[in-house]
Amino acid sequence: KTEVTVTSGATEALAAAFLSLIEPGDEVVAIQPLYDAYVPLIRRAGGVARLVTLSPPHWRFDRAMLEAAFSDRTRFVVLNNPIN
């Protein structure tokens, strides 16, 4: 009830979330294809985007792909739909 942020759209909401959660040097795992605002917003917040790239025709990731993206500096994962 006391911590509500009202935004005018998805990009503004993402910016508010990323800027409040990411500390300089934090790594953020994101799965691409992704919404084009994610990487610039992560960088603006001081974070480092670690991308897991999905490829056609199956558009899937496996454990090895995720393990390669994660490190001790990983703070969170963005689960997304490419069109947001």
PDB file of C-alpha atoms in Angstrom:
ATOM      1  CA  LYS A   1       0.000   0.000   0.000  1.00  0.00           C
ATOM      2  CA  THR A   2       2.916   2.378   0.517  1.00  0.00           C
ATOM      3  CA  GLU A   3       5.239   1.473  -2.369  1.00  0.00           C
ATOM      4  CA  VAL A   4       3.404   2.035  -5.635  1.00  0.00           C
ATOM      5  CA  THR A   5       4.866   3.470  -8.811  1.00  0.00           C
ATOM      6  CA  VAL A   6       2.531   4.682 -11.525  1.00  0.00           C
ATOM      7  CA  THR A   7       3.990   4.879 -15.040  1.00  0.00           C
ATOM      8  CA  SER A   8       2.740   5.959 -18.418  1.00  0.00           C
ATOM      9  CA  GLY A   9       3.954   2.825 -20.194  1.00  0.00           C
ATOM     10  CA  ALA A  10       6.008  -0.367 -20.117  1.00  0.00           C
ATOM     11  CA  THR A  11       9.370   1.245 -20.883  1.00  0.00           C
ATOM     12  CA  GLU A  12       8.999   3.718 -18.050  1.00  0.00           C
ATOM     13  CA  ALA A  13       7.992   0.892 -15.704  1.00  0.00           C
ATOM     14  CA  LEU A  14      11.008  -1.164 -16.772  1.00  0.00           C
ATOM     15  CA  ALA A  15      13.285   1.832 -16.236  1.00  0.00           C
ATOM     16  CA  ALA A  16      11.927   2.337 -12.721  1.00  0.00           C
ATOM     17  CA  ALA A  17      12.387  -1.338 -11.878  1.00  0.00           C
ATOM     18  CA  PHE A  18      15.877  -1.637 -13.362  1.00  0.00           C
ATOM     19  CA  LEU A  19      17.129   1.626 -11.865  1.00  0.00           C
ATOM     20  CA  SER A  20      15.902   0.574  -8.431  1.00  0.00           C
ATOM     21  CA  LEU A  21      17.259  -2.980  -8.539  1.00  0.00           C
ATOM     22  CA  ILE A  22      20.583  -2.774 -10.401  1.00  0.00           C
ATOM     23  CA  GLU A  23      23.764  -1.617  -8.704  1.00  0.00           C
ATOM     24  CA  PRO A  24      26.861  -0.691 -10.747  1.00  0.00           C
ATOM     25  CA  GLY A  25      28.588  -3.870 -11.904  1.00  0.00           C
ATOM     26  CA  ASP A  26      25.601  -6.157 -11.336  1.00  0.00           C
ATOM     27  CA  GLU A  27      24.990  -8.663 -14.091  1.00  0.00           C
ATOM     28  CA  VAL A  28      21.506  -9.162 -15.457  1.00  0.00           C
ATOM     29  CA  VAL A  29      20.682 -12.245 -17.516  1.00  0.00           C
ATOM     30  CA  ALA A  30      18.252 -11.555 -20.355  1.00  0.00           C
ATOM     31  CA  ILE A  31      16.981 -13.890 -23.035  1.00  0.00           C
ATOM     32  CA  GLN A  32      17.018 -12.639 -26.611  1.00  0.00           C
ATOM     33  CA  PRO A  33      15.244 -11.820 -28.780  1.00  0.00           C
ATOM     34  CA  LEU A  34      14.131  -9.200 -26.320  1.00  0.00           C
ATOM     35  CA  TYR A  35      12.462  -5.827 -26.063  1.00  0.00           C
ATOM     36  CA  ASP A  36      14.911  -3.248 -27.422  1.00  0.00           C
ATOM     37  CA  ALA A  37      14.869  -1.125 -24.257  1.00  0.00           C
ATOM     38  CA  TYR A  38      16.241  -3.811 -21.911  1.00  0.00           C
ATOM     39  CA  VAL A  39      19.958  -3.592 -22.692  1.00  0.00           C
ATOM     40  CA  PRO A  40      20.166   0.242 -22.719  1.00  0.00           C
ATOM     41  CA  LEU A  41      18.206   0.407 -19.454  1.00  0.00           C
ATOM     42  CA  ILE A  42      20.438  -2.201 -17.821  1.00  0.00           C
ATOM     43  CA  ARG A  43      23.512  -0.244 -18.931  1.00  0.00           C
ATOM     44  CA  ARG A  44      22.030   3.084 -17.793  1.00  0.00           C
ATOM     45  CA  ALA A  45      21.576   1.590 -14.343  1.00  0.00           C
ATOM     46  CA  GLY A  46      25.239   0.553 -14.305  1.00  0.00           C
ATOM     47  CA  GLY A  47      24.602  -3.112 -14.977  1.00  0.00           C
ATOM     48  CA  VAL A  48      26.053  -5.559 -17.438  1.00  0.00           C
ATOM     49  CA  ALA A  49      23.653  -7.450 -19.689  1.00  0.00           C
ATOM     50  CA  ARG A  50      24.459 -11.148 -20.065  1.00  0.00           C
ATOM     51  CA  LEU A  51      22.469 -12.421 -23.022  1.00  0.00           C
ATOM     52  CA  VAL A  52      21.220 -15.919 -23.739  1.00  0.00           C
ATOM     53  CA  THR A  53      20.394 -16.095 -27.437  1.00  0.00           C
ATOM     54  CA  LEU A  54      17.566 -18.290 -28.685  1.00  0.00           C
ATOM     55  CA  SER A  55      17.709 -19.538 -32.270  1.00  0.00           C
ATOM     56  CA  PRO A  56      15.089 -20.762 -34.703  1.00  0.00           C
ATOM     57  CA  PRO A  57      13.388 -23.042 -35.335  1.00  0.00           C
ATOM     58  CA  HIS A  58      12.910 -24.185 -31.716  1.00  0.00           C
ATOM     59  CA  TRP A  59      13.716 -20.950 -29.797  1.00  0.00           C
ATOM     60  CA  ARG A  60      14.877 -22.830 -26.691  1.00  0.00           C
ATOM     61  CA  PHE A  61      17.717 -22.588 -24.212  1.00  0.00           C
ATOM     62  CA  ASP A  62      19.377 -25.374 -22.297  1.00  0.00           C
ATOM     63  CA  ARG A  63      21.134 -25.646 -18.981  1.00  0.00           C
ATOM     64  CA  ALA A  64      24.594 -25.081 -20.492  1.00  0.00           C
ATOM     65  CA  MET A  65      23.465 -21.815 -22.085  1.00  0.00           C
ATOM     66  CA  LEU A  66      22.146 -20.536 -18.768  1.00  0.00           C
ATOM     67  CA  GLU A  67      25.211 -21.684 -16.839  1.00  0.00           C
ATOM     68  CA  ALA A  68      27.413 -19.774 -19.296  1.00  0.00           C
ATOM     69  CA  ALA A  69      25.437 -16.579 -18.639  1.00  0.00           C
ATOM     70  CA  PHE A  70      25.410 -16.780 -14.832  1.00  0.00           C
ATOM     71  CA  SER A  71      28.243 -15.705 -12.554  1.00  0.00           C
ATOM     72  CA  ASP A  72      28.780 -14.601  -8.969  1.00  0.00           C
ATOM     73  CA  ARG A  73      27.788 -11.080 -10.061  1.00  0.00           C
ATOM     74  CA  THR A  74      24.388 -12.133 -11.456  1.00  0.00           C
ATOM     75  CA  ARG A  75      21.619 -10.324  -9.563  1.00  0.00           C
ATOM     76  CA  PHE A  76      18.507 -11.217 -11.516  1.00  0.00           C
ATOM     77  CA  VAL A  77      17.044 -12.680 -14.686  1.00  0.00           C
ATOM     78  CA  VAL A  78      14.638 -10.919 -17.011  1.00  0.00           C
ATOM     79  CA  LEU A  79      11.990 -13.370 -18.240  1.00  0.00           C
ATOM     80  CA  ASN A  80      10.355 -11.824 -21.228  1.00  0.00           C
ATOM     81  CA  ASN A  81       8.342 -12.113 -24.375  1.00  0.00           C
ATOM     82  CA  PRO A  82      10.153 -10.448 -27.311  1.00  0.00           C
ATOM     83  CA  ILE A  83       7.251  -8.081 -27.926  1.00  0.00           C
ATOM     84  CA  ASN A  84       6.985  -7.405 -24.207  1.00  0.00           C
TER      85      ASN A  84
END
